XYZ file of C-alpha atoms in Angstrom:
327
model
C -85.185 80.775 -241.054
C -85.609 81.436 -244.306
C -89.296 80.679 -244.506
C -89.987 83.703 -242.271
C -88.191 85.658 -244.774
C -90.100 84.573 -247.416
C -93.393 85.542 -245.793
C -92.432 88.828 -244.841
C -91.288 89.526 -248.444
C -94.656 88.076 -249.593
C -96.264 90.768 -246.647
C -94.622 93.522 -248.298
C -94.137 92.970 -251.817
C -97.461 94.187 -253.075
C -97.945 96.368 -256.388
C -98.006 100.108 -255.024
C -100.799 100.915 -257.802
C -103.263 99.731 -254.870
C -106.412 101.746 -254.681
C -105.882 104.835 -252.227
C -109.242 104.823 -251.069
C -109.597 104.620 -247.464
C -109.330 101.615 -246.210
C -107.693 99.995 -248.634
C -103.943 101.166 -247.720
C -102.934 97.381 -247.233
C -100.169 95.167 -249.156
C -103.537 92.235 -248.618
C -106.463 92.250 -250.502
C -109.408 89.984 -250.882
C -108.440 87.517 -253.376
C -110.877 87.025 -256.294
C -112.407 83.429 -257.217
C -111.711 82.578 -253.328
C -112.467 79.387 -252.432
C -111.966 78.501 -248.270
C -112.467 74.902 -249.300
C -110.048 74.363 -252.168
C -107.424 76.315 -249.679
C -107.954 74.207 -246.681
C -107.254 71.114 -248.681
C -104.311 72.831 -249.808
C -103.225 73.625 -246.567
C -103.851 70.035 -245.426
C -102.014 68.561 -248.126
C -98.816 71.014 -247.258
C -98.888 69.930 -243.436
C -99.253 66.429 -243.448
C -96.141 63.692 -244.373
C -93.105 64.772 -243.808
C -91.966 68.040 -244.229
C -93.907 71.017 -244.423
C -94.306 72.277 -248.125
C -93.609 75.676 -246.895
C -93.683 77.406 -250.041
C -97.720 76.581 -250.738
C -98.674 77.667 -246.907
C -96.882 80.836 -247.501
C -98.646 81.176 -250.665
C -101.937 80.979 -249.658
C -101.810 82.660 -246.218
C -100.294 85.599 -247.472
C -102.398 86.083 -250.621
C -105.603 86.179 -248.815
C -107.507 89.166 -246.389
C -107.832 87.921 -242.981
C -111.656 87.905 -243.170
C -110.799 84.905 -245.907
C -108.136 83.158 -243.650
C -110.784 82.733 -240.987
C -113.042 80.994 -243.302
C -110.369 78.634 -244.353
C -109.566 77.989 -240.435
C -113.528 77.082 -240.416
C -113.024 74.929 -243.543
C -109.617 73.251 -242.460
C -111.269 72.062 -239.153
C -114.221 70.621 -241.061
C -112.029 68.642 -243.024
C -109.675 67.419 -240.658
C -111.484 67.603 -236.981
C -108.060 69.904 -236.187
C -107.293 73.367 -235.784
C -105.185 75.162 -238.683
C -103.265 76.775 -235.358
C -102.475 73.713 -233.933
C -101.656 72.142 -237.272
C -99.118 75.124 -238.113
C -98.231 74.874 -234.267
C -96.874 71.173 -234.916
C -95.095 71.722 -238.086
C -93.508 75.047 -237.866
C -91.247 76.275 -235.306
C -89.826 79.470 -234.114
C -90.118 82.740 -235.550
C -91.926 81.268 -238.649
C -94.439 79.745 -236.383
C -95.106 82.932 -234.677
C -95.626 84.704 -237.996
C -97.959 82.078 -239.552
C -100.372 81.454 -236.264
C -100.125 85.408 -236.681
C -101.913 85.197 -240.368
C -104.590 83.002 -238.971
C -105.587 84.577 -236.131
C -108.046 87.215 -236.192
C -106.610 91.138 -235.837
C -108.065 92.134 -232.396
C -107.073 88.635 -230.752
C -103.719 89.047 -232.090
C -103.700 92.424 -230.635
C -105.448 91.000 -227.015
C -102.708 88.411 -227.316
C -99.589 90.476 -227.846
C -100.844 92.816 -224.925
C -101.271 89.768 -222.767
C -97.882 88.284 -223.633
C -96.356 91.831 -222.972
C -97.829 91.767 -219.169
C -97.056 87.977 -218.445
C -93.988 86.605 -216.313
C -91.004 89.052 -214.867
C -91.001 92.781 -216.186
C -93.909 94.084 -218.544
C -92.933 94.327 -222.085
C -94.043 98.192 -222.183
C -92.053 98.478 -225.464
C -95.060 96.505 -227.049
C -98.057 98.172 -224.571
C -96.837 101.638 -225.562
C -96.547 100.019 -229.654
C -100.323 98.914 -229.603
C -102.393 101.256 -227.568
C -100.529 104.847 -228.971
C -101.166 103.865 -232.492
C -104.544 102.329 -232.317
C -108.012 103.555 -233.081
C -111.015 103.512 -230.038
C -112.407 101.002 -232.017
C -109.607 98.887 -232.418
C -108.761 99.105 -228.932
C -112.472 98.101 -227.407
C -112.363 94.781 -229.757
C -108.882 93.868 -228.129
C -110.423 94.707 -224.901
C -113.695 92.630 -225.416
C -111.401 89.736 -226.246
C -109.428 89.884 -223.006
C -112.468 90.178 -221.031
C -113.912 87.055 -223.401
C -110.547 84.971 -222.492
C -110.237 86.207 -219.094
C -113.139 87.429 -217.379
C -111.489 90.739 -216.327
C -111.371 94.097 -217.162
C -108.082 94.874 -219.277
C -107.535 98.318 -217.358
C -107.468 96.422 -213.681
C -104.780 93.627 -215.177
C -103.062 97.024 -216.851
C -103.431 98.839 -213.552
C -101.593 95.984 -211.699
C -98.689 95.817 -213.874
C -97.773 99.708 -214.402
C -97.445 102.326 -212.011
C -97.216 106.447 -211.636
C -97.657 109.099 -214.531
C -97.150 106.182 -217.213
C -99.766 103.954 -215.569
C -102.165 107.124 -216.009
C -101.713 108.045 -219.402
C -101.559 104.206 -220.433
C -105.020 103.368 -218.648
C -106.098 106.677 -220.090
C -105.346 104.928 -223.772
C -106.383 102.013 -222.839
C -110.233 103.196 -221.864
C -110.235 103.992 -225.919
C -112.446 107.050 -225.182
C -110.362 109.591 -227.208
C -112.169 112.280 -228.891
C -113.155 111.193 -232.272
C -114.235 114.653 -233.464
C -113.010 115.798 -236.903
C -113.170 119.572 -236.656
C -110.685 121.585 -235.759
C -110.989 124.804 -233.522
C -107.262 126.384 -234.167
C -108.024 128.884 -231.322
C -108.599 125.836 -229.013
C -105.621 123.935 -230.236
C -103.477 127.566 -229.573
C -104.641 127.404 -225.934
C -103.525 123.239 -225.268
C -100.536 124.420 -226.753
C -99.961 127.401 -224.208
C -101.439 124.822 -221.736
C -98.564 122.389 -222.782
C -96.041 125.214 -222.679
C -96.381 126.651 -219.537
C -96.659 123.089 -218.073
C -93.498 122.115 -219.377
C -90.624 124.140 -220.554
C -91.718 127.489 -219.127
C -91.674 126.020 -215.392
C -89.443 124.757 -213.387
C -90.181 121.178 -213.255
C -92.735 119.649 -215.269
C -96.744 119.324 -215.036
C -97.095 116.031 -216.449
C -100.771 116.005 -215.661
C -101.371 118.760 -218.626
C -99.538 116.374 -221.205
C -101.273 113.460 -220.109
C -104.627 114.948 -220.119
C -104.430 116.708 -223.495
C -102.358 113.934 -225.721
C -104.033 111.114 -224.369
C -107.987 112.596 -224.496
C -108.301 115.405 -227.462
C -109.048 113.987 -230.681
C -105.998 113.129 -233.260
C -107.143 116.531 -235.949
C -106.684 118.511 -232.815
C -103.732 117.263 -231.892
C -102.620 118.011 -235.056
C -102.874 121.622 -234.938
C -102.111 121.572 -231.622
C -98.495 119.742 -232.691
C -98.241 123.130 -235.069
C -99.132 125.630 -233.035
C -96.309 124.537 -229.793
C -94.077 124.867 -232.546
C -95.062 128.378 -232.967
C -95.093 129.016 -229.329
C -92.149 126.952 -227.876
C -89.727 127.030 -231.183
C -88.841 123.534 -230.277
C -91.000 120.618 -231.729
C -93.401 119.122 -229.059
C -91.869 116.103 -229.551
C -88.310 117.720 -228.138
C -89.905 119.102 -225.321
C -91.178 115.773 -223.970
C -87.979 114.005 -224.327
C -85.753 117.368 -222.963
C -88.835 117.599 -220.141
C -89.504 113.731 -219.160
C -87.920 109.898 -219.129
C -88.863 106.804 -218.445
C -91.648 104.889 -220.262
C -93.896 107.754 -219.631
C -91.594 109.874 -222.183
C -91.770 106.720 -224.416
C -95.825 106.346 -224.602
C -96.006 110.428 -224.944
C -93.652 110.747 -227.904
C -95.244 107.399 -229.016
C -98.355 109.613 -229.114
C -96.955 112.787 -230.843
C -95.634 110.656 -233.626
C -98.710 108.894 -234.370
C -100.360 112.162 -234.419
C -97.858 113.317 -236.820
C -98.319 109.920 -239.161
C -98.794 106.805 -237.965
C -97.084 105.101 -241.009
C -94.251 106.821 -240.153
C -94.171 105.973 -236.481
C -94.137 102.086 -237.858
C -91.252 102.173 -240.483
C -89.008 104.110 -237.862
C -90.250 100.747 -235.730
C -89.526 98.610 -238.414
C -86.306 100.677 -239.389
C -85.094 99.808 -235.182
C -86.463 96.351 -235.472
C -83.821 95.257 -238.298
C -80.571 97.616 -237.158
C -78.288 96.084 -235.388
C -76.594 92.643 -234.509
C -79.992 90.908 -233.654
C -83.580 91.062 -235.488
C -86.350 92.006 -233.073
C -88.384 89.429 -234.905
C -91.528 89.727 -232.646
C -91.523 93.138 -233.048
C -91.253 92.579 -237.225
C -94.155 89.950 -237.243
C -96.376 92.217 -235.324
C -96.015 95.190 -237.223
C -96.275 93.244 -240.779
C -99.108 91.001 -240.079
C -101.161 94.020 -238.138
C -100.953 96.826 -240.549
C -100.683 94.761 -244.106
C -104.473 95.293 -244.612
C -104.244 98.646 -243.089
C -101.630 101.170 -243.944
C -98.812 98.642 -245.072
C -97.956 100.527 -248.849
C -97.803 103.709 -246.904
C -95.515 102.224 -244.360
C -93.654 101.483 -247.281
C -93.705 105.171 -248.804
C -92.701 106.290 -245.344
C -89.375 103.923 -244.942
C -88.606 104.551 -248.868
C -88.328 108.428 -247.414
C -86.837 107.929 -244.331
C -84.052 105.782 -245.133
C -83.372 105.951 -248.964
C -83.801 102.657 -249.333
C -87.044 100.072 -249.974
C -88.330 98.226 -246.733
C -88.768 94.889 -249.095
C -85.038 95.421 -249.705
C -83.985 95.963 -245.883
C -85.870 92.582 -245.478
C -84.134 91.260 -248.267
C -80.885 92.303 -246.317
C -81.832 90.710 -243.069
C -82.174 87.140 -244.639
C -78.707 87.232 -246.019
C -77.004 88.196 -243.018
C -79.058 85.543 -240.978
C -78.381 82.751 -243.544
């Protein structure tokens, strides 16, 4: 257990004087004087005999961009005739294993597969559905789409379609098309009337007009949303985010606040995941890989800012935490 510890730790312990520059919000960086080759051998070494040098795979995975772990995949199965997946399959188990095959695997198949793992056997997993396609870009969201059609020869709406059902099904599949807005103005008189829309759709009638919500959160573009946010606040004197959960339930209350957070900040929406994902008797584990290994090259050190703020303490230490009370 304490391997996955180790790795997370390595995830998040990066120095905070990382460039700001978009883009470059990540814990990960390219690392200089890369060499796929020298690393694959590495890796090899590490995996084969017995025992697992853990510490050197750890090392190298979690020093490197994911653009450079795929060319070491490509260089590890030159040199052995195996895949690195299979090869960390084999010699890791568990949690560990999940986090490592994680590292290696490129960011919109890792997102294709956690959808499709979400949507497989008894119950959908919406917890992780409403996680992926609230806080990800159109972009991100038509790569992880083209994968799944890749792997499965269907259309990820339809298999969506099939598993969810009502107003959530709507504003998921809505999400899910990743045909949000993308403009960057903002038209304050415009964001004024979605938030009289929004309004009068929700707390000023009796019963609730979910269609407005869904139509307006999950299509306008995030800047608009934005102002939109301020402006119900102005109107309503509750926070939009109150009227949804006063106003709805269900999973469809879960995706739409989902939403309004990410508007809001979208590395705060993760360390209040990450915050939920370690409190408690148990670790939600999955949920911990999934949020480490997807935003580290991302938003990761502003994740970090954001948990810092929100619970006075650091998110490397929280981890830090964890691993002594599961030792």
């Amino acid at each position: 257990m304490g391997s996955l510890w180790d790795d997370l730790e390595s995830l998040v312990d990066a120095p905070s004087s990382f460039s700001a520059k978009s883009g470059e919000r990540g814990t990960i960086k390219p690392k200089a004087n890369f060499n796929a080759e020298q690393d694959a051998a590495a890796l090899k070494k590490a995996l084969e005999g017995l025992g697992t040098n853990e510490k050197i795979v750890i090392e190298i995975l979690t020093t490197r961009s994911s653009a450079q772990r795929q060319l070491i995949c490509k260089a590890y199965e030159k040199a052995t005739s195996r895949t690195l997946v299979k090869d960390l399959k084999g010699d890791t188990s568990g949690n560990f294993e999940d986090l490592l095959v994680a590292l290696v695997t490129p960011p919109a198949e890792y997102d294709c597969h956690e959808v499709m793992r979400a949507m497989k056997g008894a119950g959908t997993k919406d917890k992780v559905l409403i996680e992926i396609f609230a806080s990800r870009s159109n972009q991100q969201i038509k790569d992880l789409s083209d994968i799944y059609f890749k792997e499965t020869k269907k259309q990820l709406t339809a298999a969506l379609e099939s598993e969810v059902s009502g107003d959530y099904s709507k504003a998921l599949l809505l999400l899910a098309l990743g045909k949000r807005d993308e403009s960057t103005t903002v038209d304050v008189n415009k964001a004024r009337e979605d938030a009289k829309t929004l309004y009068n759709a929700g707390e000023k009638k009796w019963g609730t007009d979910e269609s407005k919500f869904i139509e307006i959160l999950c299509k306008k573009s995030i800047p608009h949303l934005r102002q939109t946010v301020i402006e119900y606040k102005n109107i309503s004197g509750k926070t939009l985010q109150q009227s949804i959960e006063g106003e709805m339930s269900g999973d469809l209350e879960n995706l739409l606040v989902a939403v309004v957070k990410c508007v809001k900040s979208v590395p705060g929406y993760f360390a209040e995941l990450l915050h939920e994902s370690m409190k408690g008797a148990g670790t939600d584990e999955s949920t911990l890989n999934r949020i480490m290994v997807s935003r580290s090259e991302i938003d990761l050190l502003d994740i970090r800012a954001e948990f810092k703020k929100l619970y006075k303490h650091s998110l490397l230490s929280a981890i830090q935490v964890m691993e002594v009370l599961r030792a």
